Amino acid sequence: MPKTVSKQDALEAIRERLQKCDCCSLCKTSRNIVFGEGSSDAEIMFIGEAPGAVEDKTGRPFVGPAGRLLTDIIEKGMGLQRQDVYIANIAKCRPPGNREPSPEEIRECIGFLEEQIKVIEPAVIIALGKTAAQTLLNTDTPISELRGTFYDYHGIKVMPTYHPSYLLHNPAKKREVWEDIKKVMHYLNLPLPR
Ligand code: URA
């Protein structure tokens, strides 16, 4: 009988391969890979762009200032725990100076995320910001036009919304993000916290 591989084991195997990756030059300047974290059975996956300084230092996604806002959206807004969802990025190594990952860097890295998504099989992906949304949906359409509507990614619903870093500079846009998040909660039959 073939041994069944748990989702956690499958994710660990991807992480081990990522650890050895030198497909682009980002591994030369970054301190740590930022694989992703959360529940391997998550119904919701949040996908950002690439690690920032704090993420690079700790090896964990969304733990800097934008991460604190994302955690508030998950915990205070949605009434979930951070560990109930899965959080990952398009690029796994920090681009120097927090620049956007280049199209080539994304091409080299995206396979790892694709594998993570296949293992986790979330019901919904919330694509945080332009890089995540445009990469997953293979489009150049601006995030301001993409946000708020469900799209399909290999049978998984994708809800694009603004990136938490953008919200830190444009707090008035939080209202639109909350509208997008409420659509996801409605789709998943999750109760809105009072
Ligand atoms: N911004 C991202 O896109 N990802 C992180 O992990 C942190 C900040």
mmCIF file of C-alpha atoms and ligand atoms in Angstrom:
data_model
loop_
_atom_site.group_PDB
_atom_site.id
_atom_site.type_symbol
_atom_site.label_atom_id
_atom_site.label_comp_id
_atom_site.label_asym_id
_atom_site.label_seq_id
_atom_site.Cartn_x
_atom_site.Cartn_y
_atom_site.Cartn_z
ATOM 1 C CA MET A 1 0.000 0.000 0.000
ATOM 2 C CA PRO A 2 1.423 3.430 -0.874
ATOM 3 C CA LYS A 3 2.068 5.525 2.198
ATOM 4 C CA THR A 4 -0.282 8.520 2.222
ATOM 5 C CA VAL A 5 1.581 11.793 2.494
ATOM 6 C CA SER A 6 -0.037 14.291 4.829
ATOM 7 C CA LYS A 7 -0.522 17.866 3.647
ATOM 8 C CA GLN A 8 2.022 18.960 6.237
ATOM 9 C CA ASP A 9 4.600 16.480 4.910
ATOM 10 C CA ALA A 10 3.905 17.619 1.352
ATOM 11 C CA LEU A 11 4.427 21.260 2.370
ATOM 12 C CA GLU A 12 7.612 20.344 4.221
ATOM 13 C CA ALA A 13 8.962 18.646 1.077
ATOM 14 C CA ILE A 14 8.308 21.830 -0.922
ATOM 15 C CA ARG A 15 9.995 23.913 1.785
ATOM 16 C CA GLU A 16 13.087 21.683 1.664
ATOM 17 C CA ARG A 17 13.359 22.167 -2.108
ATOM 18 C CA LEU A 18 12.861 25.917 -1.745
ATOM 19 C CA GLN A 19 15.631 26.044 0.848
ATOM 20 C CA LYS A 20 18.076 24.825 -1.811
ATOM 21 C CA CYS A 21 16.749 27.083 -4.598
ATOM 22 C CA ASP A 22 19.179 29.395 -6.354
ATOM 23 C CA CYS A 23 17.071 29.997 -9.478
ATOM 24 C CA CYS A 24 17.369 33.787 -9.230
ATOM 25 C CA SER A 25 19.754 36.198 -7.562
ATOM 26 C CA LEU A 26 17.452 37.094 -4.652
ATOM 27 C CA CYS A 27 18.905 34.237 -2.595
ATOM 28 C CA LYS A 28 22.259 36.040 -2.686
ATOM 29 C CA THR A 29 20.954 39.136 -0.888
ATOM 30 C CA SER A 30 18.188 37.729 1.331
ATOM 31 C CA ARG A 31 18.789 36.333 4.810
ATOM 32 C CA ASN A 32 15.982 33.779 4.977
ATOM 33 C CA ILE A 33 13.457 32.203 2.677
ATOM 34 C CA VAL A 34 9.886 33.054 3.674
ATOM 35 C CA PHE A 35 7.971 29.928 2.787
ATOM 36 C CA GLY A 36 4.555 30.709 4.243
ATOM 37 C CA GLU A 37 2.715 29.636 7.370
ATOM 38 C CA GLY A 38 -0.682 28.655 8.712
ATOM 39 C CA SER A 39 -3.057 25.750 8.500
ATOM 40 C CA SER A 40 -2.401 23.174 5.784
ATOM 41 C CA ASP A 41 -6.207 22.692 5.754
ATOM 42 C CA ALA A 42 -6.976 26.410 5.444
ATOM 43 C CA GLU A 43 -10.114 27.418 3.586
ATOM 44 C CA ILE A 44 -8.607 30.845 3.002
ATOM 45 C CA MET A 45 -5.136 31.594 1.656
ATOM 46 C CA PHE A 46 -3.793 35.147 1.725
ATOM 47 C CA ILE A 47 -1.125 35.778 -0.884
ATOM 48 C CA GLY A 48 1.108 38.837 -0.812
ATOM 49 C CA GLU A 49 3.969 40.045 -2.968
ATOM 50 C CA ALA A 50 7.328 39.294 -1.338
ATOM 51 C CA PRO A 51 8.964 39.419 2.090
ATOM 52 C CA GLY A 52 9.956 42.775 3.561
ATOM 53 C CA ALA A 53 12.732 43.490 6.051
ATOM 54 C CA VAL A 54 11.103 41.934 9.139
ATOM 55 C CA GLU A 55 9.949 38.895 7.180
ATOM 56 C CA ASP A 56 13.465 38.436 5.785
ATOM 57 C CA LYS A 57 14.889 38.600 9.295
ATOM 58 C CA THR A 58 12.393 36.179 10.846
ATOM 59 C CA GLY A 59 11.601 33.863 7.921
ATOM 60 C CA ARG A 60 7.867 34.444 8.513
ATOM 61 C CA PRO A 61 5.327 36.100 6.194
ATOM 62 C CA PHE A 62 3.532 39.323 7.083
ATOM 63 C CA VAL A 63 5.043 39.997 10.511
ATOM 64 C CA GLY A 64 6.127 43.622 9.947
ATOM 65 C CA PRO A 65 3.862 46.709 9.992
ATOM 66 C CA ALA A 66 1.763 45.483 7.017
ATOM 67 C CA GLY A 67 1.582 42.093 8.694
ATOM 68 C CA ARG A 68 0.161 43.600 11.875
ATOM 69 C CA LEU A 69 -2.604 45.155 9.807
ATOM 70 C CA LEU A 70 -3.242 41.856 8.003
ATOM 71 C CA THR A 71 -3.418 40.069 11.362
ATOM 72 C CA ASP A 72 -5.979 42.650 12.563
ATOM 73 C CA ILE A 73 -8.054 42.086 9.406
ATOM 74 C CA ILE A 74 -8.017 38.325 10.052
ATOM 75 C CA GLU A 75 -8.537 38.383 13.815
ATOM 76 C CA LYS A 76 -10.497 41.547 14.598
ATOM 77 C CA GLY A 77 -12.239 41.889 11.244
ATOM 78 C CA MET A 78 -12.995 38.305 10.259
ATOM 79 C CA GLY A 79 -13.075 36.802 13.755
ATOM 80 C CA LEU A 80 -10.610 34.058 12.749
ATOM 81 C CA GLN A 81 -7.210 33.166 14.152
ATOM 82 C CA ARG A 82 -4.092 33.770 12.065
ATOM 83 C CA GLN A 83 -3.228 30.091 12.362
ATOM 84 C CA ASP A 84 -6.610 29.115 10.829
ATOM 85 C CA VAL A 85 -5.666 30.607 7.449
ATOM 86 C CA TYR A 86 -2.545 30.198 5.316
ATOM 87 C CA ILE A 87 -0.336 33.168 4.462
ATOM 88 C CA ALA A 88 2.245 33.122 1.674
ATOM 89 C CA ASN A 89 3.827 35.305 -0.974
ATOM 90 C CA ILE A 90 4.439 35.250 -4.719
ATOM 91 C CA ALA A 91 8.216 35.589 -4.175
ATOM 92 C CA LYS A 92 9.870 33.720 -1.321
ATOM 93 C CA CYS A 93 13.020 35.849 -0.955
ATOM 94 C CA ARG A 94 13.175 39.569 -0.171
ATOM 95 C CA PRO A 95 13.935 41.813 -3.134
ATOM 96 C CA PRO A 96 16.599 44.353 -2.069
ATOM 97 C CA GLY A 97 15.151 47.634 -0.801
ATOM 98 C CA ASN A 98 11.622 46.197 -0.980
ATOM 99 C CA ARG A 99 11.408 46.686 -4.737
ATOM 100 C CA GLU A 100 8.809 44.643 -6.592
ATOM 101 C CA PRO A 101 10.021 41.223 -7.708
ATOM 102 C CA SER A 102 10.864 41.302 -11.424
ATOM 103 C CA PRO A 103 8.827 39.277 -13.934
ATOM 104 C CA GLU A 104 11.780 36.887 -14.275
ATOM 105 C CA GLU A 105 12.091 36.436 -10.487
ATOM 106 C CA ILE A 106 8.358 35.746 -10.333
ATOM 107 C CA ARG A 107 8.646 33.213 -13.166
ATOM 108 C CA GLU A 108 11.418 31.376 -11.334
ATOM 109 C CA CYS A 109 9.595 31.368 -7.983
ATOM 110 C CA ILE A 110 5.918 30.921 -8.792
ATOM 111 C CA GLY A 111 6.157 27.127 -9.052
ATOM 112 C CA PHE A 112 6.645 26.863 -5.291
ATOM 113 C CA LEU A 113 3.459 28.810 -4.598
ATOM 114 C CA GLU A 114 1.555 26.813 -7.218
ATOM 115 C CA GLU A 115 2.576 23.643 -5.413
ATOM 116 C CA GLN A 116 1.556 25.078 -2.026
ATOM 117 C CA ILE A 117 -1.876 25.958 -3.417
ATOM 118 C CA LYS A 118 -2.303 22.455 -4.859
ATOM 119 C CA VAL A 119 -1.520 20.888 -1.476
ATOM 120 C CA ILE A 120 -3.656 23.234 0.627
ATOM 121 C CA GLU A 121 -6.602 23.353 -1.799
ATOM 122 C CA PRO A 122 -8.149 26.482 -0.246
ATOM 123 C CA ALA A 123 -11.703 27.449 -1.129
ATOM 124 C CA VAL A 124 -10.687 31.088 -1.577
ATOM 125 C CA ILE A 125 -7.451 32.929 -2.267
ATOM 126 C CA ILE A 126 -7.340 36.563 -1.187
ATOM 127 C CA ALA A 127 -4.765 38.192 -3.474
ATOM 128 C CA LEU A 128 -3.214 41.119 -1.631
ATOM 129 C CA GLY A 129 -2.238 43.866 -4.033
ATOM 130 C CA LYS A 130 -1.245 44.224 -7.633
ATOM 131 C CA THR A 131 1.622 41.716 -7.842
ATOM 132 C CA ALA A 132 -0.353 38.841 -6.316
ATOM 133 C CA ALA A 133 -3.550 39.556 -8.218
ATOM 134 C CA GLN A 134 -1.944 40.184 -11.606
ATOM 135 C CA THR A 135 0.359 37.168 -11.304
ATOM 136 C CA LEU A 136 -2.335 34.697 -10.257
ATOM 137 C CA LEU A 137 -4.841 35.996 -12.788
ATOM 138 C CA ASN A 138 -2.276 36.521 -15.566
ATOM 139 C CA THR A 139 -3.466 40.022 -16.337
ATOM 140 C CA ASP A 140 -2.222 43.619 -16.461
ATOM 141 C CA THR A 141 -5.517 45.041 -15.225
ATOM 142 C CA PRO A 142 -4.932 47.498 -12.332
ATOM 143 C CA ILE A 143 -5.756 46.281 -8.818
ATOM 144 C CA SER A 144 -8.264 49.137 -8.468
ATOM 145 C CA GLU A 145 -10.290 47.495 -11.251
ATOM 146 C CA LEU A 146 -9.699 43.871 -10.210
ATOM 147 C CA ARG A 147 -10.630 44.247 -6.541
ATOM 148 C CA GLY A 148 -14.051 43.337 -5.260
ATOM 149 C CA THR A 149 -14.855 40.652 -7.847
ATOM 150 C CA PHE A 150 -14.317 36.890 -7.648
ATOM 151 C CA TYR A 151 -12.127 35.323 -10.354
ATOM 152 C CA ASP A 152 -11.151 31.727 -11.023
ATOM 153 C CA TYR A 153 -7.724 30.183 -10.462
ATOM 154 C CA HIS A 154 -7.811 26.493 -11.417
ATOM 155 C CA GLY A 155 -11.224 26.085 -9.814
ATOM 156 C CA ILE A 156 -10.378 28.182 -6.740
ATOM 157 C CA LYS A 157 -12.110 31.522 -6.153
ATOM 158 C CA VAL A 158 -9.730 34.480 -6.086
ATOM 159 C CA MET A 159 -10.701 37.765 -4.475
ATOM 160 C CA PRO A 160 -8.197 40.536 -5.269
ATOM 161 C CA THR A 161 -8.004 43.386 -2.785
ATOM 162 C CA TYR A 162 -5.603 46.133 -1.800
ATOM 163 C CA HIS A 163 -2.299 45.233 -0.120
ATOM 164 C CA PRO A 164 -2.058 46.052 3.618
ATOM 165 C CA SER A 165 1.070 48.196 2.934
ATOM 166 C CA TYR A 166 -1.066 50.353 0.643
ATOM 167 C CA LEU A 167 -3.672 50.643 3.400
ATOM 168 C CA LEU A 168 -1.025 51.916 5.817
ATOM 169 C CA HIS A 169 -0.573 54.915 3.501
ATOM 170 C CA ASN A 170 -4.198 55.115 2.334
ATOM 171 C CA PRO A 171 -6.340 54.254 5.379
ATOM 172 C CA ALA A 172 -9.499 55.454 3.605
ATOM 173 C CA LYS A 173 -9.192 52.367 1.347
ATOM 174 C CA LYS A 174 -9.761 50.058 4.350
ATOM 175 C CA ARG A 175 -13.479 50.373 3.721
ATOM 176 C CA GLU A 176 -13.103 48.821 0.239
ATOM 177 C CA VAL A 177 -10.958 45.997 1.608
ATOM 178 C CA TRP A 178 -13.603 45.266 4.208
ATOM 179 C CA GLU A 179 -16.253 45.112 1.446
ATOM 180 C CA ASP A 180 -14.060 42.574 -0.409
ATOM 181 C CA ILE A 181 -13.464 40.525 2.742
ATOM 182 C CA LYS A 182 -17.204 40.482 3.513
ATOM 183 C CA LYS A 183 -17.852 38.978 0.061
ATOM 184 C CA VAL A 184 -15.400 36.180 0.902
ATOM 185 C CA MET A 185 -17.036 35.592 4.289
ATOM 186 C CA HIS A 186 -20.460 35.490 2.687
ATOM 187 C CA TYR A 187 -19.247 32.992 0.057
ATOM 188 C CA LEU A 188 -17.805 30.752 2.806
ATOM 189 C CA ASN A 189 -20.866 31.159 5.043
ATOM 190 C CA LEU A 190 -18.697 32.588 7.802
ATOM 191 C CA PRO A 191 -20.483 34.705 10.396
ATOM 192 C CA LEU A 192 -19.545 38.362 10.555
ATOM 193 C CA PRO A 193 -18.242 39.201 14.026
ATOM 194 C CA ARG A 194 -20.405 41.667 15.951
HETATM 195 N N1 URA B 1 4.481 42.393 2.152
HETATM 196 C C1 URA B 1 4.240 41.258 1.459
HETATM 197 O O1 URA B 1 3.767 41.299 0.329
HETATM 198 N N2 URA B 1 4.534 40.118 2.051
HETATM 199 C C2 URA B 1 5.029 40.011 3.280
HETATM 200 O O2 URA B 1 5.251 38.894 3.759
HETATM 201 C C3 URA B 1 5.247 41.215 3.989
HETATM 202 C C4 URA B 1 4.985 42.395 3.407
#
